[in-house]
GROMACS .gro file of C-alpha atoms in nm:
model
  310
    1MET     CA    1   2.388   1.485   2.006
    2ILE     CA    2   2.221   1.712   1.760
    3ARG     CA    3   2.360   1.676   1.409
    4PRO     CA    4   2.503   1.983   1.237
    5GLY     CA    5   2.230   1.976   0.971
    6ARG     CA    6   1.962   1.982   1.242
    7LEU     CA    7   2.136   2.270   1.418
    8TRP     CA    8   2.147   2.469   1.097
    9TRP     CA    9   1.775   2.403   1.036
   10LEU     CA   10   1.684   2.518   1.383
   11PHE     CA   11   1.899   2.828   1.350
   12ARG     CA   12   1.727   2.923   1.015
   13ARG     CA   13   1.381   2.851   1.159
   14ASP     CA   14   1.439   3.055   1.477
   15TRP     CA   15   1.586   3.341   1.283
   16ALA     CA   16   1.291   3.352   1.048
   17ARG     CA   17   1.022   3.337   1.313
   18GLY     CA   18   1.175   3.601   1.541
   19TRP     CA   19   1.285   3.646   1.895
   20SER     CA   20   0.940   3.638   2.062
   21ALA     CA   21   0.828   3.311   1.906
   22THR     CA   22   1.171   3.151   1.972
   23TRP     CA   23   1.181   3.266   2.332
   24HIS     CA   24   0.829   3.149   2.410
   25ASP     CA   25   0.887   2.817   2.241
   26TYR     CA   26   1.205   2.730   2.427
   27GLN     CA   27   1.142   2.907   2.762
   28VAL     CA   28   0.769   2.931   2.819
   29CYS     CA   29   0.582   2.656   2.623
   30GLY     CA   30   0.705   2.372   2.850
   31ARG     CA   31   0.595   2.539   3.172
   32MET     CA   32   0.237   2.437   3.094
   33LYS     CA   33   0.319   2.083   3.218
   34GLY     CA   34   0.228   2.194   3.572
   35TRP     CA   35  -0.120   2.319   3.478
   36LYS     CA   36  -0.407   2.224   3.714
   37ASN     CA   37  -0.775   2.224   3.650
   38HIS     CA   38  -0.904   2.487   3.888
   39ASN     CA   39  -1.256   2.423   3.770
   40ALA     CA   40  -1.246   2.065   3.894
   41LYS     CA   41  -1.509   2.128   4.166
   42HIS     CA   42  -1.759   2.261   3.913
   43PRO     CA   43  -2.012   2.018   3.768
   44LEU     CA   44  -1.904   1.850   3.446
   45GLN     CA   45  -2.065   2.001   3.128
   46PRO     CA   46  -2.289   1.784   2.918
   47VAL     CA   47  -2.053   1.799   2.621
   48ALA     CA   48  -1.702   1.659   2.598
   49VAL     CA   49  -1.412   1.841   2.442
   50HIS     CA   50  -1.240   1.628   2.175
   51VAL     CA   51  -0.890   1.692   2.051
   52PHE     CA   52  -0.712   1.494   1.778
   53THR     CA   53  -0.342   1.524   1.838
   54GLY     CA   54  -0.001   1.368   1.835
   55ARG     CA   55   0.348   1.423   1.983
   56GLU     CA   56   0.427   1.723   1.766
   57GLN     CA   57   0.101   1.906   1.857
   58PHE     CA   58   0.068   1.788   2.226
   59ARG     CA   59   0.250   2.092   2.367
   60LEU     CA   60   0.015   2.321   2.185
   61ALA     CA   61  -0.286   2.115   2.299
   62ARG     CA   62  -0.195   2.187   2.660
   63TRP     CA   63  -0.206   2.557   2.606
   64MET     CA   64  -0.526   2.532   2.398
   65LEU     CA   65  -0.710   2.341   2.668
   66ALA     CA   66  -0.580   2.565   2.943
   67SER     CA   67  -0.712   2.873   2.752
   68TRP     CA   68  -1.046   2.694   2.701
   69PHE     CA   69  -1.086   2.606   3.072
   70ALA     CA   70  -0.978   2.949   3.183
   71TRP     CA   71  -1.216   3.150   2.966
   72THR     CA   72  -1.514   2.924   2.994
   73GLY     CA   73  -1.476   2.889   3.373
   74ARG     CA   74  -1.638   2.548   3.352
   75ASN     CA   75  -1.544   2.189   3.400
   76TRP     CA   76  -1.523   1.965   3.092
   77GLU     CA   77  -1.458   1.604   3.001
   78VAL     CA   78  -1.155   1.590   2.778
   79VAL     CA   79  -1.112   1.318   2.515
   80LEU     CA   80  -0.775   1.301   2.336
   81HIS     CA   81  -0.760   1.106   2.005
   82ASP     CA   82  -0.398   0.978   1.955
   83ASP     CA   83  -0.265   0.990   1.601
   84GLY     CA   84  -0.031   0.708   1.705
   85THR     CA   85   0.263   0.920   1.819
   86LEU     CA   86   0.170   1.040   2.168
   87ASP     CA   87   0.382   0.926   2.457
   88ARG     CA   88   0.133   0.717   2.650
   89SER     CA   89   0.282   0.768   2.998
   90GLU     CA   90   0.316   1.142   2.957
   91THR     CA   91  -0.039   1.169   2.814
   92THR     CA   92  -0.181   0.952   3.096
   93ARG     CA   93  -0.022   1.173   3.362
   94TYR     CA   94  -0.154   1.490   3.188
   95LEU     CA   95  -0.510   1.363   3.176
   96GLN     CA   96  -0.510   1.311   3.549
   97ALA     CA   97  -0.549   1.689   3.580
   98PHE     CA   98  -0.908   1.658   3.452
   99THR     CA   99  -1.205   1.541   3.650
  100LYS     CA  100  -1.309   1.308   3.366
  101SER     CA  101  -1.088   1.229   3.063
  102ARG     CA  102  -1.037   0.961   2.811
  103LEU     CA  103  -0.742   0.863   2.579
  104VAL     CA  104  -0.843   0.701   2.257
  105GLU     CA  105  -0.534   0.521   2.142
  106ARG     CA  106  -0.464   0.459   1.775
  107ALA     CA  107  -0.472   0.078   1.809
  108GLU     CA  108  -0.813   0.093   1.983
  109ALA     CA  109  -0.949   0.335   1.718
  110ASP     CA  110  -0.808   0.128   1.436
  111ASP     CA  111  -0.976  -0.185   1.566
  112ARG     CA  112  -1.314  -0.026   1.610
  113MET     CA  113  -1.311   0.172   1.295
  114ALA     CA  114  -1.211  -0.131   1.087
  115THR     CA  115  -1.550  -0.269   1.161
  116VAL     CA  116  -1.742   0.057   1.119
  117LEU     CA  117  -1.582   0.142   0.784
  118ALA     CA  118  -1.591  -0.209   0.642
  119GLN     CA  119  -1.883  -0.111   0.418
  120PHE     CA  120  -1.729   0.227   0.325
  121PRO     CA  121  -1.410   0.147   0.136
  122LEU     CA  122  -1.340   0.499   0.022
  123CYS     CA  123  -1.374   0.636   0.372
  124ARG     CA  124  -1.139   0.361   0.491
  125GLN     CA  125  -0.891   0.447   0.215
  126TYR     CA  126  -0.888   0.816   0.306
  127ARG     CA  127  -0.850   0.741   0.678
  128THR     CA  128  -0.548   0.513   0.596
  129ARG     CA  129  -0.392   0.765   0.359
  130HIS     CA  130  -0.417   1.081   0.572
  131PRO     CA  131  -0.430   1.155   0.948
  132LEU     CA  132  -0.717   1.393   0.912
  133GLY     CA  133  -0.938   1.105   0.794
  134ARG     CA  134  -0.928   0.993   1.159
  135LYS     CA  135  -1.052   1.338   1.269
  136ILE     CA  136  -1.359   1.342   1.045
  137PHE     CA  137  -1.456   0.974   1.100
  138ASP     CA  138  -1.320   0.862   1.439
  139VAL     CA  139  -1.433   1.152   1.655
  140PRO     CA  140  -1.803   1.136   1.570
  141VAL     CA  141  -1.813   0.760   1.567
  142LEU     CA  142  -1.628   0.701   1.892
  143ALA     CA  143  -1.784   0.987   2.087
  144GLU     CA  144  -2.002   0.883   2.378
  145GLN     CA  145  -2.231   1.181   2.362
  146GLU     CA  146  -2.459   1.317   2.082
  147ARG     CA  147  -2.290   1.657   2.071
  148ILE     CA  148  -1.919   1.724   2.037
  149ILE     CA  149  -1.685   2.014   2.082
  150LEU     CA  150  -1.390   1.944   1.853
  151LEU     CA  151  -1.091   2.176   1.888
  152ASP     CA  152  -0.754   2.171   1.707
  153ALA     CA  153  -0.443   2.192   1.912
  154ASP     CA  154  -0.328   2.513   1.741
  155VAL     CA  155  -0.626   2.719   1.874
  156LEU     CA  156  -0.611   2.967   2.157
  157PHE     CA  157  -0.891   3.139   2.341
  158PHE     CA  158  -0.849   3.508   2.453
  159SER     CA  159  -1.192   3.580   2.602
  160LYS     CA  160  -1.522   3.410   2.693
  161PRO     CA  161  -1.660   3.202   2.398
  162ALA     CA  162  -2.015   3.301   2.459
  163GLU     CA  163  -2.159   3.163   2.135
  164MET     CA  164  -2.011   2.824   2.201
  165LEU     CA  165  -2.131   2.816   2.564
  166ARG     CA  166  -2.479   2.914   2.444
  167TRP     CA  167  -2.474   2.613   2.204
  168VAL     CA  168  -2.388   2.394   2.504
  169ASP     CA  169  -2.655   2.536   2.728
  170GLU     CA  170  -2.933   2.534   2.481
  171GLY     CA  171  -2.877   2.179   2.377
  172SER     CA  172  -2.849   2.282   2.018
  173GLU     CA  173  -2.824   2.010   1.759
  174GLY     CA  174  -2.675   2.240   1.498
  175CYS     CA  175  -2.322   2.231   1.363
  176TRP     CA  176  -2.091   2.534   1.378
  177PHE     CA  177  -1.747   2.611   1.255
  178ASN     CA  178  -1.501   2.895   1.247
  179GLN     CA  179  -1.461   3.073   0.913
  180ASP     CA  180  -1.156   3.009   0.696
  181VAL     CA  181  -0.936   3.275   0.533
  182GLU     CA  182  -1.055   3.163   0.191
  183GLU     CA  183  -1.262   2.885   0.038
  184ALA     CA  184  -1.091   2.550   0.097
  185SER     CA  185  -1.367   2.318  -0.020
  186LEU     CA  186  -1.268   2.065  -0.293
  187VAL     CA  187  -1.633   2.073  -0.412
  188ASP     CA  188  -1.768   2.377  -0.598
  189PRO     CA  189  -2.093   2.508  -0.451
  190LYS     CA  190  -2.264   2.474  -0.792
  191GLU     CA  191  -2.162   2.112  -0.801
  192ALA     CA  192  -2.292   2.053  -0.449
  193GLU     CA  193  -2.624   2.200  -0.543
  194ALA     CA  194  -2.648   2.022  -0.883
  195VAL     CA  195  -2.552   1.678  -0.748
  196TRP     CA  196  -2.703   1.670  -0.397
  197GLY     CA  197  -2.928   1.979  -0.383
  198ILE     CA  198  -2.703   2.121  -0.105
  199LYS     CA  199  -2.641   2.491  -0.053
  200LEU     CA  200  -2.276   2.459   0.058
  201TRP     CA  201  -2.169   2.667   0.350
  202PRO     CA  202  -1.868   2.879   0.247
  203LYS     CA  203  -1.523   2.882   0.398
  204VAL     CA  204  -1.580   2.615   0.662
  205ASN     CA  205  -1.271   2.565   0.885
  206SER     CA  206  -1.262   2.277   1.119
  207GLY     CA  207  -1.019   2.417   1.382
  208VAL     CA  208  -1.323   2.500   1.604
  209CYS     CA  209  -1.620   2.271   1.557
  210LEU     CA  210  -1.950   2.226   1.736
  211ILE     CA  211  -2.085   1.903   1.602
  212TYR     CA  212  -2.405   1.707   1.626
  213ARG     CA  213  -2.257   1.371   1.563
  214HIS     CA  214  -2.540   1.229   1.354
  215ALA     CA  215  -2.489   1.509   1.097
  216ILE     CA  216  -2.165   1.327   0.995
  217ASP     CA  217  -2.321   1.061   0.774
  218LEU     CA  218  -2.067   0.795   0.666
  219ALA     CA  219  -2.277   0.670   0.380
  220PHE     CA  220  -2.296   1.023   0.249
  221CYS     CA  221  -1.925   1.076   0.292
  222GLU     CA  222  -1.868   0.758   0.094
  223GLU     CA  223  -2.094   0.893  -0.188
  224CYS     CA  224  -1.911   1.224  -0.188
  225LEU     CA  225  -1.570   1.054  -0.219
  226ALA     CA  226  -1.712   0.831  -0.500
  227ARG     CA  227  -1.873   1.100  -0.700
  228THR     CA  228  -1.586   1.363  -0.681
  229PRO     CA  229  -1.208   1.350  -0.747
  230MET     CA  230  -1.132   1.456  -0.391
  231LEU     CA  231  -0.898   1.165  -0.323
  232GLN     CA  232  -0.683   1.242  -0.617
  233ASP     CA  233  -0.513   1.549  -0.473
  234ASN     CA  234  -0.501   1.786  -0.173
  235LEU     CA  235  -0.581   1.522   0.079
  236TRP     CA  236  -0.536   1.771   0.363
  237ARG     CA  237  -0.851   1.954   0.245
  238VAL     CA  238  -1.072   1.643   0.216
  239GLU     CA  239  -1.160   1.648   0.588
  240GLN     CA  240  -1.285   2.008   0.586
  241THR     CA  241  -1.479   1.950   0.268
  242LEU     CA  242  -1.657   1.646   0.420
  243PHE     CA  243  -1.735   1.848   0.728
  244ALA     CA  244  -1.884   2.126   0.512
  245LEU     CA  245  -2.083   1.889   0.289
  246CYS     CA  246  -2.227   1.692   0.582
  247ALA     CA  247  -2.316   1.992   0.790
  248SER     CA  248  -2.463   2.183   0.491
  249ARG     CA  249  -2.668   1.876   0.400
  250TYR     CA  250  -2.787   1.857   0.762
  251GLY     CA  251  -2.887   2.209   0.736
  252ARG     CA  252  -2.873   2.336   1.093
  253GLY     CA  253  -2.602   2.571   1.218
  254GLY     CA  254  -2.349   2.772   1.021
  255LEU     CA  255  -2.035   2.975   1.085
  256LEU     CA  256  -1.924   3.127   1.416
  257PRO     CA  257  -1.865   3.503   1.427
  258ALA     CA  258  -1.544   3.646   1.276
  259GLU     CA  259  -1.409   3.691   1.636
  260TYR     CA  260  -1.331   3.317   1.617
  261GLU     CA  261  -1.047   3.414   1.391
  262VAL     CA  262  -0.863   3.233   1.115
  263SER     CA  263  -0.627   3.482   0.949
  264LEU     CA  264  -0.276   3.514   0.807
  265ALA     CA  265  -0.227   3.850   0.981
  266TRP     CA  266   0.063   3.916   1.214
  267ASN     CA  267  -0.171   3.991   1.507
  268ALA     CA  268  -0.523   3.884   1.594
  269ARG     CA  269  -0.795   4.138   1.536
  270PRO     CA  270  -0.904   4.353   1.829
  271GLY     CA  271  -1.171   4.169   2.021
  272ALA     CA  272  -1.079   3.823   1.895
  273ILE     CA  273  -1.237   3.555   2.109
  274ALA     CA  274  -1.011   3.281   1.969
  275ARG     CA  275  -0.755   3.239   1.695
  276HIS     CA  276  -0.673   2.934   1.492
  277TYR     CA  277  -0.303   2.951   1.414
  278VAL     CA  278  -0.296   2.764   1.086
  279GLY     CA  279   0.032   2.646   0.942
  280ALA     CA  280   0.127   2.969   0.767
  281VAL     CA  281   0.111   3.158   1.094
  282ARG     CA  282   0.193   2.877   1.337
  283ASP     CA  283   0.481   3.064   1.487
  284ARG     CA  284   0.240   3.336   1.607
  285PHE     CA  285   0.096   3.078   1.845
  286TYR     CA  286   0.417   3.124   2.038
  287GLY     CA  287   0.500   3.490   1.952
  288GLU     CA  288   0.153   3.633   2.003
  289GLY     CA  289  -0.068   3.367   2.171
  290MET     CA  290   0.160   3.248   2.449
  291ARG     CA  291   0.286   3.607   2.505
  292ARG     CA  292  -0.070   3.725   2.564
  293LEU     CA  293  -0.183   3.431   2.779
  294LYS     CA  294   0.114   3.336   2.988
  295LYS     CA  295   0.032   3.558   3.284
  296ILE     CA  296  -0.324   3.421   3.288
  297LEU     CA  297  -0.257   3.058   3.229
  298LEU     CA  298   0.081   2.956   3.371
  299PRO     CA  299   0.086   2.781   3.709
  300GLY     CA  300   0.179   3.004   3.994
  301ASN     CA  301   0.016   3.319   3.867
  302GLY     CA  302  -0.303   3.263   4.060
  303THR     CA  303  -0.531   3.381   3.779
  304ASN     CA  304  -0.565   3.074   3.561
  305SER     CA  305  -0.918   2.966   3.646
  306HIS     CA  306  -1.169   3.244   3.688
  307HIS     CA  307  -1.172   3.471   3.380
  308GLY     CA  308  -1.458   3.307   3.203
  309ARG     CA  309  -1.669   3.181   3.490
  310ALA     CA  310  -2.022   3.131   3.363
   0.00000   0.00000   0.00000
């Protein structure tokens, strides 16, 4: 039984986010459970898609991956990194839809990362204190390939991500990110240049990442944490700051076009290839994203596999 306080909270949330978001959350979101990989007969791509997720984000991750498969028209290995809250049986059944997949459970990751981070106590401390520490450290370390596509669960694709596919096809060893609404780095560009001689890339957002794993240098991350007050406040911004510092130091890559959108607007810009529905506009994932994509992605519509064939 739902307690009265919970009912009141749900009512206030649903009233605030509007009819479209509420309807798509309750009536549409769960229908993605029946999704099938219609690209399964295509050859696997040379780069795996990694997603760091948990129970609260898993429903969104299904939609994100379905949109990615539909608009790329390709077959991908999928690696889910569990924050410790995923339902193992449900996740295992879901991963059977993919030709090749892997679940990195929290216990496994903790065991392996304990050894890796033994010589990096500040990295270990951040990983323990905030879930995003697992994203910046675990994904590059535990990946089985040199190049990584790392996607947040709250991203949706609306058309073919040509720039990302070009990165895959060309074997690029650069690092690329979508561009944030505003600067979120905890390190000032002048400080980065003075301390490390780095020209810091601006407005790095880690919702959509193309990563060359060796660009994420744990020793350098440890130094950054030691020489700045990053761990004192705003822990949720540390991960993006480390991505920006490591990639800028590596010096190959940059920011994806603005069509890989991060914004606080009600609707995505015309021509948006993807949109990262950050926390302030998370309800638009339902009210805009699902509304736009449901006829393409949902099982039974017959159109959920061929839009982005490349």
